[in-house]
Amino acid sequence: MIAKASAPAKTILFGEHSVVYGEPAIAGAVNKRAYVTIKPSESDATIFRAPDIGFEAELITPQRKYILLKGKPGIIRYILESLYRVHDHTPIDITLNSNVPIGSGLGSSAAVTVATLAALYRYHNIRFNKQSLAHDAHMVEQAVQGVASPLDTLVSTYGGLVYLSRNKKVEHFNVKFNAPFVVGYTTKHGNTGKMVKDVRNRRDRNPKIINPVITAMGNLTNYAKQAVLKEDYDKIGELMNINHGFLDVLGVNTLELSRMVYNAREAGAIGAKTTGAGGGGSIIALCPGKVDEVAKAIDHDDNILKVKFTRKGVSSRVFK
Ligand code: PMV
């Protein structure tokens, strides 16, 4: 029997950092996916292969350990943690194919975790639904990372655009948001934990300045929600630009990120901002009709990815 599953990457459109202080956020699944295939092993070892990144390892699943055979470890801890929780430790072959660049700020670990768990549930004929899967994937991320926001695994499971309210209620937008984005990512990975801490320190040193900005970021996200519902791309673009300014106030933008943002705007993007934790990582530029121009303007030193939001969340099936 073969079990296959795939799950999308995500991008945060509005609300990174302010969401840590209880403000709302908007994130969406994009059309880049992680694909996981599980089948019985041809030997008596469990082997994990990720040919796109040239990685191969033998997994000792009961101990959450691995023996490196090829490449550099990256995503392996999420796979091991998922196997540890769900798998009965019989030998399997597990293959990951992915067009989500690791460390690009697109939530590659969440996409891989959601796809791995869904494939495992199928393989073992364990009942699951999106709610339980999103929850379990969040638990895996938390076990591996220490802290993890539930947003990545939620978006990766359900797909589409998601609004997380001030009281942590999740709303799924029922709109067809198909304007193209360009993601620009630096070769320097942002460290989410460190960036969250830096923002907290800045806020503690300057509460009367930073607290109102965080509140304003929440209000901006709520304006953005209305603009998304109206599919008002110009308004969304304007709010993205304002949001980038707020992220500057919080101190998470870098020269590389802001250079990409300004180059993207210059080349015709109607909005561009840092996405995710900052300090490295990625920007997103909303650029209907200007994708090629914007991609060209920001890919001198950095990497680009052309993406669109997608309503397609996790998908899985078995082949007998
Ligand atoms: O680093 P990313 O893309 O997972 O985004 C982090 C978003 C923060 O708001 C900075 C942190 C969080 O947990 O919400």
Coordinates of C-alpha atoms and ligand atoms in Angstrom, one line a residue:
M1 CA 0.0 0.0 0.0
I2 CA 1.2 3.5 -0.8
A3 CA -0.1 6.6 1.1
K4 CA 0.4 10.1 -0.4
A5 CA -0.3 13.5 1.0
S6 CA 0.5 17.1 0.2
A7 CA 0.1 20.4 2.0
P8 CA 0.6 24.0 1.0
A9 CA 3.1 26.6 2.2
K10 CA 1.8 29.9 3.7
T11 CA 2.5 33.5 3.8
I12 CA 1.5 36.1 6.5
L13 CA -0.2 39.0 4.8
F14 CA -0.8 41.1 7.9
G15 CA -0.2 40.9 11.6
E16 CA 3.2 39.3 12.2
H17 CA 4.6 40.3 15.6
S18 CA 1.4 42.2 16.6
V19 CA -0.3 38.8 16.7
V20 CA 2.1 37.9 19.6
Y21 CA 0.3 40.6 21.7
G22 CA -3.2 39.4 20.9
E23 CA -3.8 41.5 17.8
P24 CA -5.5 39.8 14.7
A25 CA -3.6 38.4 11.7
I26 CA -4.3 37.3 8.1
A27 CA -2.3 34.5 6.5
G28 CA -2.9 32.5 3.4
A29 CA -1.9 29.2 1.7
V30 CA 0.1 29.6 -1.4
N31 CA 0.5 27.4 -4.5
K32 CA 3.8 25.8 -3.4
R33 CA 3.5 22.4 -1.7
A34 CA 5.3 19.7 0.2
Y35 CA 4.5 16.1 -1.0
V36 CA 5.0 13.1 1.2
T37 CA 4.8 9.5 0.0
I38 CA 4.9 6.5 2.4
K39 CA 5.3 2.9 1.4
P40 CA 6.6 -0.3 3.0
S41 CA 10.3 -0.5 3.1
E42 CA 12.2 -2.7 0.7
S43 CA 14.7 -3.5 3.4
D44 CA 14.3 -3.7 7.2
A45 CA 15.3 -0.1 7.7
T46 CA 13.1 3.0 7.6
I47 CA 14.6 5.4 5.0
F48 CA 13.7 9.0 4.5
R49 CA 14.6 10.7 1.2
A50 CA 14.2 14.3 0.1
P51 CA 15.7 14.2 -3.4
D52 CA 15.0 17.9 -4.1
I53 CA 17.4 18.9 -1.3
G54 CA 19.7 15.9 -1.7
F55 CA 19.0 14.5 1.8
E56 CA 18.8 10.9 2.8
A57 CA 18.8 9.3 6.3
E58 CA 18.0 6.1 8.0
L59 CA 15.5 6.7 10.8
I60 CA 15.4 5.0 14.2
T61 CA 11.8 6.0 14.8
P62 CA 11.3 4.7 18.4
Q63 CA 14.2 6.9 19.6
R64 CA 13.6 9.8 17.3
K65 CA 17.1 9.4 15.9
Y66 CA 18.6 9.2 12.5
I67 CA 21.8 8.1 10.7
L68 CA 22.7 10.7 8.1
L69 CA 23.4 9.1 4.7
K70 CA 23.4 12.1 2.4
G71 CA 23.0 15.9 2.6
K72 CA 22.3 18.4 5.5
P73 CA 19.6 17.8 8.1
G74 CA 16.9 20.5 8.2
I75 CA 13.4 19.3 8.2
I76 CA 14.2 15.9 9.6
R77 CA 13.1 16.6 13.2
Y78 CA 9.6 17.3 12.1
I79 CA 9.4 14.0 10.3
L80 CA 10.8 12.1 13.3
E81 CA 8.5 13.7 15.7
S82 CA 5.5 12.9 13.5
L83 CA 6.6 9.3 13.1
Y84 CA 7.2 9.0 16.8
R85 CA 3.6 10.0 17.5
V86 CA 1.8 8.1 14.9
H87 CA 3.9 5.3 13.4
D88 CA 4.1 1.7 14.8
H89 CA 7.8 1.7 13.9
T90 CA 7.6 -1.0 11.1
P91 CA 10.1 -0.3 8.3
I92 CA 8.8 2.2 5.7
D93 CA 10.2 4.3 2.9
I94 CA 9.2 8.0 3.2
T95 CA 9.9 10.4 0.4
L96 CA 9.5 14.2 0.6
N97 CA 9.2 16.3 -2.6
S98 CA 8.8 19.9 -2.2
N99 CA 8.7 23.2 -4.1
V100 CA 8.7 25.2 -0.8
P101 CA 12.2 26.5 -0.2
I102 CA 13.4 25.7 3.3
G103 CA 14.0 28.8 5.4
S104 CA 12.2 31.1 2.9
G105 CA 9.7 32.2 5.5
L106 CA 6.9 30.3 3.7
G107 CA 6.3 27.9 6.6
S108 CA 8.1 24.9 5.0
S109 CA 8.1 23.0 8.4
A110 CA 4.3 23.3 8.8
A111 CA 3.7 22.1 5.2
V112 CA 6.0 19.1 5.7
T113 CA 4.5 18.3 9.1
V114 CA 0.9 18.5 7.9
A115 CA 1.7 16.3 4.8
T116 CA 3.7 13.8 6.8
L117 CA 0.9 13.3 9.5
A118 CA -1.8 13.1 6.8
A119 CA 0.2 10.4 4.9
L120 CA 0.8 8.5 8.1
Y121 CA -2.9 8.6 9.1
R122 CA -3.8 7.3 5.7
Y123 CA -1.1 4.6 5.8
H124 CA -2.3 3.3 9.1
N125 CA -6.0 3.8 8.3
I126 CA -6.4 6.2 11.2
R127 CA -9.4 8.5 11.1
F128 CA -8.7 12.2 11.1
N129 CA -10.3 15.5 10.1
K130 CA -8.9 18.9 9.4
Q131 CA -9.4 20.1 12.9
S132 CA -7.6 17.1 14.5
L133 CA -4.8 17.3 11.9
A134 CA -4.2 21.0 12.4
H135 CA -4.1 20.4 16.1
D136 CA -1.7 17.4 15.9
A137 CA 0.6 19.3 13.5
H138 CA 0.7 22.2 15.8
M139 CA 1.7 19.8 18.7
V140 CA 4.6 18.4 16.5
E141 CA 5.8 22.0 15.7
Q142 CA 5.6 22.9 19.4
A143 CA 7.5 19.7 20.4
V144 CA 10.3 20.5 17.9
Q145 CA 10.5 24.3 18.2
G146 CA 9.5 24.9 21.8
V147 CA 7.0 27.6 20.9
A148 CA 5.1 27.7 17.6
S149 CA 2.1 29.8 16.6
P150 CA -0.8 27.7 15.4
L151 CA -1.3 29.8 12.3
D152 CA 1.2 28.0 10.0
T153 CA -0.3 24.5 10.6
L154 CA -3.8 25.9 10.5
V155 CA -3.3 27.5 7.1
S156 CA -1.4 24.5 5.7
T157 CA -4.2 22.2 6.7
Y158 CA -7.2 24.2 5.6
G159 CA -5.8 26.2 2.7
G160 CA -7.3 29.5 1.7
L161 CA -7.0 32.8 3.5
V162 CA -7.4 32.8 7.3
Y163 CA -8.2 35.6 9.7
L164 CA -7.3 35.1 13.3
S165 CA -9.3 37.5 15.5
R166 CA -8.2 39.3 18.7
N167 CA -9.9 36.5 20.7
K168 CA -8.2 33.8 18.6
K169 CA -11.3 32.8 16.7
V170 CA -10.4 31.5 13.2
E171 CA -12.4 32.8 10.2
H172 CA -11.9 31.4 6.7
F173 CA -12.4 34.0 4.0
N174 CA -14.8 32.9 1.3
V175 CA -13.2 35.0 -1.5
K176 CA -11.4 34.3 -4.7
F177 CA -8.2 36.2 -4.0
N178 CA -6.1 35.3 -7.1
A179 CA -3.9 38.3 -7.5
P180 CA -0.2 37.3 -8.0
F181 CA 2.5 37.9 -5.5
V182 CA 6.2 37.8 -5.7
V183 CA 8.1 36.5 -2.7
G184 CA 11.7 37.6 -2.3
Y185 CA 13.8 35.8 0.2
T186 CA 17.3 36.5 1.4
T187 CA 19.9 33.8 1.9
K188 CA 20.0 34.9 5.6
H189 CA 17.3 33.0 7.5
G190 CA 15.4 35.0 10.1
N191 CA 15.4 33.6 13.7
T192 CA 11.8 33.9 14.8
G193 CA 12.4 33.4 18.5
K194 CA 15.1 36.1 18.6
M195 CA 13.0 38.6 16.6
V196 CA 10.0 38.1 18.9
K197 CA 12.3 38.7 21.9
D198 CA 13.9 41.8 20.3
V199 CA 10.5 43.3 19.7
R200 CA 9.5 42.6 23.3
N201 CA 12.6 44.4 24.6
R202 CA 12.0 47.4 22.4
R203 CA 8.4 47.5 23.6
D204 CA 9.6 47.3 27.3
R205 CA 12.0 50.1 26.8
N206 CA 9.5 52.4 25.0
P207 CA 6.0 51.2 26.0
K208 CA 4.3 54.5 25.2
I209 CA 5.5 54.5 21.7
I210 CA 5.4 50.8 20.8
N211 CA 2.1 49.8 22.4
P212 CA 0.0 52.2 20.3
V213 CA 1.9 51.0 17.2
I214 CA 1.0 47.4 18.0
T215 CA -2.7 48.4 18.5
A216 CA -2.5 50.3 15.2
M217 CA -1.2 47.2 13.5
G218 CA -4.2 45.3 14.8
N219 CA -6.5 48.0 13.5
L220 CA -4.7 47.9 10.1
T221 CA -5.3 44.1 9.9
N222 CA -9.0 44.7 10.5
Y223 CA -9.1 47.3 7.7
A224 CA -7.2 44.8 5.6
K225 CA -9.9 42.2 6.4
Q226 CA -12.6 44.5 4.9
A227 CA -10.4 45.2 1.9
V228 CA -9.8 41.5 1.3
L229 CA -13.6 40.8 1.5
K230 CA -14.2 43.6 -1.1
E231 CA -11.2 42.2 -3.2
D232 CA -9.9 45.8 -3.2
Y233 CA -6.3 45.2 -4.2
D234 CA -5.3 48.8 -4.2
K235 CA -6.4 49.2 -0.6
I236 CA -4.6 45.9 0.4
G237 CA -1.5 47.2 -1.3
E238 CA -1.6 50.5 0.5
L239 CA -2.1 48.7 3.9
M240 CA 0.8 46.4 3.1
N241 CA 3.0 49.5 2.6
I242 CA 1.9 51.0 5.9
N243 CA 2.5 47.7 7.6
H244 CA 6.0 47.6 6.4
G245 CA 6.6 51.0 8.0
F246 CA 5.2 49.6 11.3
L247 CA 7.5 46.6 11.1
D248 CA 10.3 49.2 10.7
V249 CA 9.2 50.8 13.9
L250 CA 9.4 47.4 15.6
G251 CA 13.0 47.0 14.3
V252 CA 12.6 43.8 12.3
N253 CA 13.3 45.1 8.8
T254 CA 16.8 44.8 7.4
L255 CA 18.6 46.5 4.6
E256 CA 18.1 43.5 2.4
L257 CA 14.4 43.2 3.2
S258 CA 13.7 47.0 2.7
R259 CA 15.8 47.1 -0.5
M260 CA 13.6 44.3 -1.9
V261 CA 10.5 46.1 -0.8
Y262 CA 11.5 49.4 -2.4
N263 CA 12.7 47.7 -5.6
A264 CA 9.4 45.9 -5.8
R265 CA 7.4 49.1 -5.4
E266 CA 9.6 50.9 -7.9
A267 CA 9.0 48.1 -10.4
G268 CA 5.2 48.4 -10.1
A269 CA 4.1 46.4 -7.0
I270 CA 1.0 48.0 -5.5
G271 CA 2.1 46.9 -2.0
A272 CA 5.2 45.3 -0.6
K273 CA 6.3 44.3 3.0
T274 CA 8.3 42.1 5.1
T275 CA 6.5 38.8 5.8
G276 CA 7.0 36.7 8.9
A277 CA 9.5 37.4 11.6
G278 CA 12.0 39.6 9.7
G279 CA 15.7 40.0 10.5
G280 CA 16.3 38.0 7.3
G281 CA 13.7 35.8 5.6
S282 CA 11.3 37.2 3.1
I283 CA 9.2 40.0 1.7
I284 CA 5.9 39.7 -0.3
A285 CA 4.9 42.1 -3.1
L286 CA 1.4 42.3 -4.5
C287 CA 1.8 42.9 -8.2
P288 CA -1.1 42.3 -10.5
G289 CA 0.1 42.7 -14.1
K290 CA 3.7 43.4 -13.0
V291 CA 4.9 40.0 -11.8
D292 CA 7.8 39.7 -14.3
E293 CA 8.9 43.3 -13.8
V294 CA 8.9 43.0 -10.0
A295 CA 10.6 39.6 -10.1
K296 CA 13.3 41.0 -12.3
A297 CA 13.8 44.1 -10.0
I298 CA 14.4 42.1 -6.9
D299 CA 16.2 39.0 -8.0
H300 CA 19.7 40.5 -8.4
D301 CA 21.1 39.2 -5.1
D302 CA 18.1 37.4 -3.7
N303 CA 15.8 34.6 -4.6
I304 CA 12.3 35.0 -5.9
L305 CA 9.3 32.9 -6.1
K306 CA 6.1 33.7 -7.9
V307 CA 3.1 32.6 -5.9
K308 CA -0.7 32.9 -5.6
F309 CA -3.0 32.2 -2.8
T310 CA -4.8 28.9 -3.1
R311 CA -7.9 27.5 -1.5
K312 CA -6.4 24.0 -1.7
G313 CA -5.3 22.8 1.8
V314 CA -4.1 19.3 2.7
S315 CA -4.9 16.5 0.4
S316 CA -4.2 12.8 0.9
R317 CA -5.1 9.3 -0.5
V318 CA -4.0 5.7 -0.5
F319 CA -3.2 3.4 -3.4
K320 CA -3.7 -0.3 -2.7
Ligands
PMV1 O1 8.8 33.3 11.1 P1 7.4 33.1 10.6 O2 7.2 33.3 9.2 O3 6.9 31.8 11.1 O4 6.5 34.2 11.3 C1 6.6 34.5 12.6 C2 5.4 35.4 13.0 C3 5.5 36.1 14.3 O5 4.4 36.9 14.5 C4 6.7 37.0 14.4 C5 5.7 35.1 15.5 C6 4.5 34.3 15.7 O6 4.6 33.2 16.4 O7 3.3 34.6 15.4

